[in-house]
Coordinates of N, CA and C and ligand atoms in Angstrom, one line a residue:
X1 N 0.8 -1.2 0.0 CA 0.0 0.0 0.0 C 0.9 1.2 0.0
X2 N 1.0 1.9 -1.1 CA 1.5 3.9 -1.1 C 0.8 4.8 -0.6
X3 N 1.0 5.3 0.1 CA 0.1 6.6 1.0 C 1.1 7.8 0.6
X4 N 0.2 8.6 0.1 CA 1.1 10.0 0.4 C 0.4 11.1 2.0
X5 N 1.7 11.6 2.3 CA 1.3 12.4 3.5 C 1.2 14.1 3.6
X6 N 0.1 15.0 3.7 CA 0.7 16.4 3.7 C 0.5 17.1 4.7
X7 N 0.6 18.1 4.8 CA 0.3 18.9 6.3 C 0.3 20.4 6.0
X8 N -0.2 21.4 6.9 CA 0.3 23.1 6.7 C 0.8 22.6 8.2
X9 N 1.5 24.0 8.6 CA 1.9 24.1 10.0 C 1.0 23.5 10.9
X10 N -0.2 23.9 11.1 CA -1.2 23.6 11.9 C -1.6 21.9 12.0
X11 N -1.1 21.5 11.2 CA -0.8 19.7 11.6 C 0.3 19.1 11.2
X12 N 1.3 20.5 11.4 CA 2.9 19.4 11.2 C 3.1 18.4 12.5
X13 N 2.6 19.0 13.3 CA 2.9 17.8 14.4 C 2.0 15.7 14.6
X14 N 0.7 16.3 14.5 CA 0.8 15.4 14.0 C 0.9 14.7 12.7
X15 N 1.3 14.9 11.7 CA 1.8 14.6 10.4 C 3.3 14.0 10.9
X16 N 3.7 14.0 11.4 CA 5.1 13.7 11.9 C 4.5 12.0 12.6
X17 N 3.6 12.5 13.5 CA 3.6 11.1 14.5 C 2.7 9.9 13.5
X18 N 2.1 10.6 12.7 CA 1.1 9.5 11.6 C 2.3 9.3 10.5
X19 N 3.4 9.8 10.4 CA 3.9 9.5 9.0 C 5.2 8.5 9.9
X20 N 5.5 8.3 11.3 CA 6.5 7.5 12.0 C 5.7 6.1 12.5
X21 N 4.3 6.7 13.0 CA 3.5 5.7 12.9 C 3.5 4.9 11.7
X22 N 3.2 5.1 10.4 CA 3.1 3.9 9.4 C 4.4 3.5 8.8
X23 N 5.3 4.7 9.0 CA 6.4 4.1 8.6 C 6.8 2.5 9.0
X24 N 6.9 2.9 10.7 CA 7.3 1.6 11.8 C 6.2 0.5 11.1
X25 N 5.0 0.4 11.1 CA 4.1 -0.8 10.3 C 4.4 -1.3 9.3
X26 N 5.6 -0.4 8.5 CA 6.4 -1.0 7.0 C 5.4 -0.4 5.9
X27 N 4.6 0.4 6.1 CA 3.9 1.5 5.1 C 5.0 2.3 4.3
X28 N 4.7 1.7 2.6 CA 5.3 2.9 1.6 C 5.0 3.9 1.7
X29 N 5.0 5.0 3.0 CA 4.5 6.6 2.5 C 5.4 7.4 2.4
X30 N 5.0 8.7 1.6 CA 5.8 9.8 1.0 C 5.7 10.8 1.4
X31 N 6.6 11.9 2.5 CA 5.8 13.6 3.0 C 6.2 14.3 1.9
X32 N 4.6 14.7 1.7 CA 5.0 16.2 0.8 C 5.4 17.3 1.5
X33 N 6.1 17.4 3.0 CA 5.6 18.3 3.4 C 4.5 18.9 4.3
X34 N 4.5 20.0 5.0 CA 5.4 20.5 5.1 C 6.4 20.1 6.5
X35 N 7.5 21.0 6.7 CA 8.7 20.2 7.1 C 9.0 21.2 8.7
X36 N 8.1 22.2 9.2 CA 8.6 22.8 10.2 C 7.4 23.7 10.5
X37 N 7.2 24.0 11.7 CA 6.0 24.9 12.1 C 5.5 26.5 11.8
X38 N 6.6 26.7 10.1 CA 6.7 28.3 9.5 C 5.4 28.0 8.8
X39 N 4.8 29.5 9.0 CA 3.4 29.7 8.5 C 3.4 29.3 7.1
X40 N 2.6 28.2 6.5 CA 2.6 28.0 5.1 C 0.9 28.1 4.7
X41 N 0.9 27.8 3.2 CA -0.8 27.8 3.3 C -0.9 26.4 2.6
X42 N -2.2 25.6 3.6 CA -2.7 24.8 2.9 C -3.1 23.5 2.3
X43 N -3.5 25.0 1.1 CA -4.4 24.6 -0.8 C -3.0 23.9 -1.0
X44 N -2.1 24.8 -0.8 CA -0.3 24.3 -1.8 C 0.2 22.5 -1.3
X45 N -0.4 22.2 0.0 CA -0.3 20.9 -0.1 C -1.3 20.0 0.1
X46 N -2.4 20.6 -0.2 CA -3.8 19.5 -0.6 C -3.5 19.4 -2.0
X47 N -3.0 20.4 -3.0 CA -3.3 20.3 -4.2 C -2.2 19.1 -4.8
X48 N -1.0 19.4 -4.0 CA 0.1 17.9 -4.4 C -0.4 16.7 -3.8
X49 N -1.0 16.8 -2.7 CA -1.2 15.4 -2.3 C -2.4 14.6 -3.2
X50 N -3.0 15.7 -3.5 CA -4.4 15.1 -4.1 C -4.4 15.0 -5.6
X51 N -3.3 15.8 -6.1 CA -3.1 15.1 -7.6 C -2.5 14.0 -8.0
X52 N -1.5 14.1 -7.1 CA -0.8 12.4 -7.0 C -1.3 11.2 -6.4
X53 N -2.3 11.7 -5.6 CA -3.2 10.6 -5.6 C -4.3 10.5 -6.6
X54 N -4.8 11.4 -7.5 CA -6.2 11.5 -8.6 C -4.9 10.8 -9.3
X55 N -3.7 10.9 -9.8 CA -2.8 10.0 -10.7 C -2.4 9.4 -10.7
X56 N -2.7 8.2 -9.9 CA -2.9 6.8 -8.8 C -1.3 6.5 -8.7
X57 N -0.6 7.6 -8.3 CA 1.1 7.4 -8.0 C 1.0 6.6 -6.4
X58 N -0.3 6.9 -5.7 CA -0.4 5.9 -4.2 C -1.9 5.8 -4.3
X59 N -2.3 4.8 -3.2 CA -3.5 4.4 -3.3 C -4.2 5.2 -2.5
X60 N -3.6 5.6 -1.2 CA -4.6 7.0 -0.5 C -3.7 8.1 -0.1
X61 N -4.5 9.0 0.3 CA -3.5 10.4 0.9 C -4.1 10.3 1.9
X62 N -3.4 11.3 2.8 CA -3.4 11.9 4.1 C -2.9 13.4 4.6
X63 N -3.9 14.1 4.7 CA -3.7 15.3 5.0 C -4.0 16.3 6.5
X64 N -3.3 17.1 6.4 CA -3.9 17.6 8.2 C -3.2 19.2 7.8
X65 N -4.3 19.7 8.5 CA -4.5 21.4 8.7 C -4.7 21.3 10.3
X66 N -5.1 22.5 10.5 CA -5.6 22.8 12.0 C -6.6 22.1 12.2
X67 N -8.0 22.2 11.4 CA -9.4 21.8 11.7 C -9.3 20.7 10.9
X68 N -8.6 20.3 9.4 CA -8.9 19.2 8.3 C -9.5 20.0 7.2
X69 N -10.7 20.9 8.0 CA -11.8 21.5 6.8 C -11.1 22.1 5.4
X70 N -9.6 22.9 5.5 CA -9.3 23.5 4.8 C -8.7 22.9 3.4
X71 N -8.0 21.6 4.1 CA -7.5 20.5 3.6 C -8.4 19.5 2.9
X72 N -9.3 19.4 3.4 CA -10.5 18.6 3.1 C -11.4 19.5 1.5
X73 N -11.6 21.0 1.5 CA -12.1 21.3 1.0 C -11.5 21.6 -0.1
X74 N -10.1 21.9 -0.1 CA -8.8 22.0 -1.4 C -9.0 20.6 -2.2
X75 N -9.0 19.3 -1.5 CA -8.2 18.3 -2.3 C -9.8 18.2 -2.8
X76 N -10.9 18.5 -2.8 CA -12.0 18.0 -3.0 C -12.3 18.4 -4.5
X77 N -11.4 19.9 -5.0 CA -11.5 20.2 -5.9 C -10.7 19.7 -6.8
X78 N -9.9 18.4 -6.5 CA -9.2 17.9 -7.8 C -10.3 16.7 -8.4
X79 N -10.2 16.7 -9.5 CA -11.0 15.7 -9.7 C -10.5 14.2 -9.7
X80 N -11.5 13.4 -9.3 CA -11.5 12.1 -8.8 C -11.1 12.1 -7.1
X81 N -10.8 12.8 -6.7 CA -10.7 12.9 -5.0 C -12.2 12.9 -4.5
X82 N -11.9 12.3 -3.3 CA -12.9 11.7 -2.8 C -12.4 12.0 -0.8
X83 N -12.3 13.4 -0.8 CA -11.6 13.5 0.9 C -12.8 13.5 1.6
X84 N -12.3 13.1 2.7 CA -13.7 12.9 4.2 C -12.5 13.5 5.3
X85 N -13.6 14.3 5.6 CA -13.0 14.7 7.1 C -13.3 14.0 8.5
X86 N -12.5 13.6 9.1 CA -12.7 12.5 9.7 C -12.4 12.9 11.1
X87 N -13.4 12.9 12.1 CA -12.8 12.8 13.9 C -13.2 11.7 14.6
X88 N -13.9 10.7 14.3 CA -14.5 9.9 14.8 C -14.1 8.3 14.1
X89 N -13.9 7.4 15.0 CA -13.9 5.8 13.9 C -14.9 5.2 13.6
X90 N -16.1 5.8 14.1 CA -17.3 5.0 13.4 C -17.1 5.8 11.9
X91 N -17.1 7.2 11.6 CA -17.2 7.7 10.6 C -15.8 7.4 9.6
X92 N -14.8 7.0 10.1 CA -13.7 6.6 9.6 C -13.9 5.3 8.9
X93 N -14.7 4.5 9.5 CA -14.7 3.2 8.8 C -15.9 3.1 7.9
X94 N -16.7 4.1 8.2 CA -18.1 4.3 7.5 C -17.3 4.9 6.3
X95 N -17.0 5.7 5.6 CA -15.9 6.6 4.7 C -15.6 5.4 3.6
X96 N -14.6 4.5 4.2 CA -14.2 3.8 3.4 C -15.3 2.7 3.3
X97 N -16.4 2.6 3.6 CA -17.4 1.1 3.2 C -18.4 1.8 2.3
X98 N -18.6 3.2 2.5 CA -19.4 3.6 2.0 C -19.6 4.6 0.6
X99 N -18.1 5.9 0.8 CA -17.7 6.3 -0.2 C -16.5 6.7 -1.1
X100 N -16.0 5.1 -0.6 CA -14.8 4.7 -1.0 C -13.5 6.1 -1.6
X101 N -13.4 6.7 -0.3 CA -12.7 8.0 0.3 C -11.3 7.6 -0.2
X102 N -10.3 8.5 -0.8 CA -9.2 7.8 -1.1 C -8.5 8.8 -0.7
X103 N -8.9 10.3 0.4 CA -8.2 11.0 1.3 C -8.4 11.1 2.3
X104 N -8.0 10.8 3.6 CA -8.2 11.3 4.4 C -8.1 12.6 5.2
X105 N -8.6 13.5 5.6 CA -8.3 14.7 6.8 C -8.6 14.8 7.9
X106 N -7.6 15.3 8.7 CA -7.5 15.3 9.7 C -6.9 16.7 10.6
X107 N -7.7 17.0 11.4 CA -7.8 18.2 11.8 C -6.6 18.0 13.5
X108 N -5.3 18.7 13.1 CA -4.3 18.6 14.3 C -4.4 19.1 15.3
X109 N -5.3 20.3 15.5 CA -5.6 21.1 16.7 C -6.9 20.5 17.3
X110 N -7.8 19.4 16.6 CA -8.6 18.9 17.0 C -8.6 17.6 18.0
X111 N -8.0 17.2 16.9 CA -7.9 15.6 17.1 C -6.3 15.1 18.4
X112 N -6.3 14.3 19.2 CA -5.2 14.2 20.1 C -4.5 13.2 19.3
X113 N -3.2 12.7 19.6 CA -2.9 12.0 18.3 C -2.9 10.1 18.8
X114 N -4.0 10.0 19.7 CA -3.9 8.7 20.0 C -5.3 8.3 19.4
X115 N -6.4 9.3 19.1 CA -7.7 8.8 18.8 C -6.7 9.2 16.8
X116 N -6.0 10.0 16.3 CA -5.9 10.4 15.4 C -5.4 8.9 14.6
X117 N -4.5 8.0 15.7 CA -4.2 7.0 15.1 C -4.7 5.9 14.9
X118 N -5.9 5.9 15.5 CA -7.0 4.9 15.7 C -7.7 5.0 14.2
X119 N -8.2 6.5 14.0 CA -9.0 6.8 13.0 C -8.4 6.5 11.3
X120 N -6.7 6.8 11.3 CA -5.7 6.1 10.8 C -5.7 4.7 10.7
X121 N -6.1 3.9 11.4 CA -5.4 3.0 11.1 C -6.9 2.1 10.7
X122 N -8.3 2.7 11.4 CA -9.6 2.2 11.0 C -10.0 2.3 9.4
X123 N -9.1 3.5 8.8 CA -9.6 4.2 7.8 C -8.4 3.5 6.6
X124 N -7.6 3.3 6.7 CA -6.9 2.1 6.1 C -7.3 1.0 6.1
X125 N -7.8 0.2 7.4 CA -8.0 -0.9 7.3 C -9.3 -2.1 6.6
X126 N -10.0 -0.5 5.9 CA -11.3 -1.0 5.7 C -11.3 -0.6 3.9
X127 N -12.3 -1.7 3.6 CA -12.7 -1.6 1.8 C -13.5 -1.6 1.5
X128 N -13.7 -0.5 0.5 CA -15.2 -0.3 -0.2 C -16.0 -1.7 -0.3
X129 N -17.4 -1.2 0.1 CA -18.4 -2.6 -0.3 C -19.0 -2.6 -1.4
X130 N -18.7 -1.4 -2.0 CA -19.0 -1.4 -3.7 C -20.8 -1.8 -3.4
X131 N -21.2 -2.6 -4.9 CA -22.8 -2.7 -4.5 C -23.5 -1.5 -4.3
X132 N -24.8 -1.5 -3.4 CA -25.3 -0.2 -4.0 C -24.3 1.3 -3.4
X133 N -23.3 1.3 -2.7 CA -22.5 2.3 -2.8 C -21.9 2.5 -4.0
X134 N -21.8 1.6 -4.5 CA -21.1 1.9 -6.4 C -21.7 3.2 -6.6
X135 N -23.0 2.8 -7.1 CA -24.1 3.9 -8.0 C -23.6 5.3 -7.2
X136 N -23.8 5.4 -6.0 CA -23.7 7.1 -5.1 C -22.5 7.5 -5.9
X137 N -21.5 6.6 -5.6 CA -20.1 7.1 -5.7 C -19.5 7.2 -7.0
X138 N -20.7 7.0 -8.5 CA -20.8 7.2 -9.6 C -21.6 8.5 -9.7
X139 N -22.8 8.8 -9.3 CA -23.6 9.8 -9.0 C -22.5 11.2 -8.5
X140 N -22.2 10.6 -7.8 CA -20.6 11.8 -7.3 C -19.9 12.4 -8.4
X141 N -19.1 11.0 -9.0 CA -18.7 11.6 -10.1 C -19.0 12.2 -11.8
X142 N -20.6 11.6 -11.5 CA -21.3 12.6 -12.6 C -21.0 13.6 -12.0
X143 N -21.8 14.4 -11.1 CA -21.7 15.6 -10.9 C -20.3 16.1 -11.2
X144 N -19.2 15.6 -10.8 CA -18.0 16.1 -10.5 C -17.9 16.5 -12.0
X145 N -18.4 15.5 -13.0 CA -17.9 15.6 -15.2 C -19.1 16.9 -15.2
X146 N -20.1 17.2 -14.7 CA -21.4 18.2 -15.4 C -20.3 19.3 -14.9
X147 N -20.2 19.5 -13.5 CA -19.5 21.1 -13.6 C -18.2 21.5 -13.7
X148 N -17.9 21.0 -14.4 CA -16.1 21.0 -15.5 C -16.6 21.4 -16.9
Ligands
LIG1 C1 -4.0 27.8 9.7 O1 -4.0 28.7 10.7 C2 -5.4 27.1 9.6 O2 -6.3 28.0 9.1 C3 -5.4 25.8 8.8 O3 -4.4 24.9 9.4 C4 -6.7 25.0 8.7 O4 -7.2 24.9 10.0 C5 -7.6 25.5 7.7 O5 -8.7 24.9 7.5

């Protein structure tokens, strides 16, 4: 499994303990960044994380802002991304059964990083059930081809 990882300042920290976390599990992941707690924005690393994953260079991403929302709402605009903002494991595992999510976000000032790696590791461990989630998650991507 390739995971790419990104962060703005506001979840370099934990972007550090999720990206040492999967490492130690023997996970292929890649940091885009960023690399130190200097004010950056963002869009600039939702938009790499989420095109190299719309370019199936890894099978999911992982992103973290302060809240997620910012991150969540950037990568949403690439097409074929599919981000969920995630604080919870029921909703973590629900994500991946239901709308076969291929980003995760995750909010660093929100989230503590013991429930963050829970929600990590729920949200990896689970696979689309396809079936009638197909259709929605086709329905998605019509809309996503009408307003392009
Ligand atoms: C940066 O201060 C903050 O706005 C950002 O990390 C994120 O929370 C945006 O949604």
């Amino acid at each position: 499994m390739k995971i790419a990882i990104g962060s703005d300042h506001g979840g370099y920290g934990l972007k550090e303990i999720i990206y040492r976390h999967l490492k130690d599990k023997g996970v292929d992941i890649t940091d885009y960044g960023t690399h130190n707690e200097d004010s950056v924005d963002y869009p600039d690393y939702a938009e790499r994380v989420a095109e190299a994953v719309a370019a199936e260079k890894y099978d999911f991403g992982i992103l973290i802002c302060g809240t997620g929302i910012g991150m969540s709402i950037a990568a949403n605009k690439v097409k074929g991304i599919r981000c969920a903002l995630v604080s919870d494991c029921f909703s973590a595992r629900a994500t991946r059964l239901h709308n076969d999510s291929n980003i995760l976000a995750l909010g660093g000032r929100v989230l503590g990083p013991g429930l963050a790696l829970e929600i990590v590791d729920v949200w990896l461990g689970n696979e689309f059930e396809a079936g009638r989630h197909q259709r929605r998650v086709d329905k998605i991507t019509d809309i996503e081809n009408r307003h392009r």
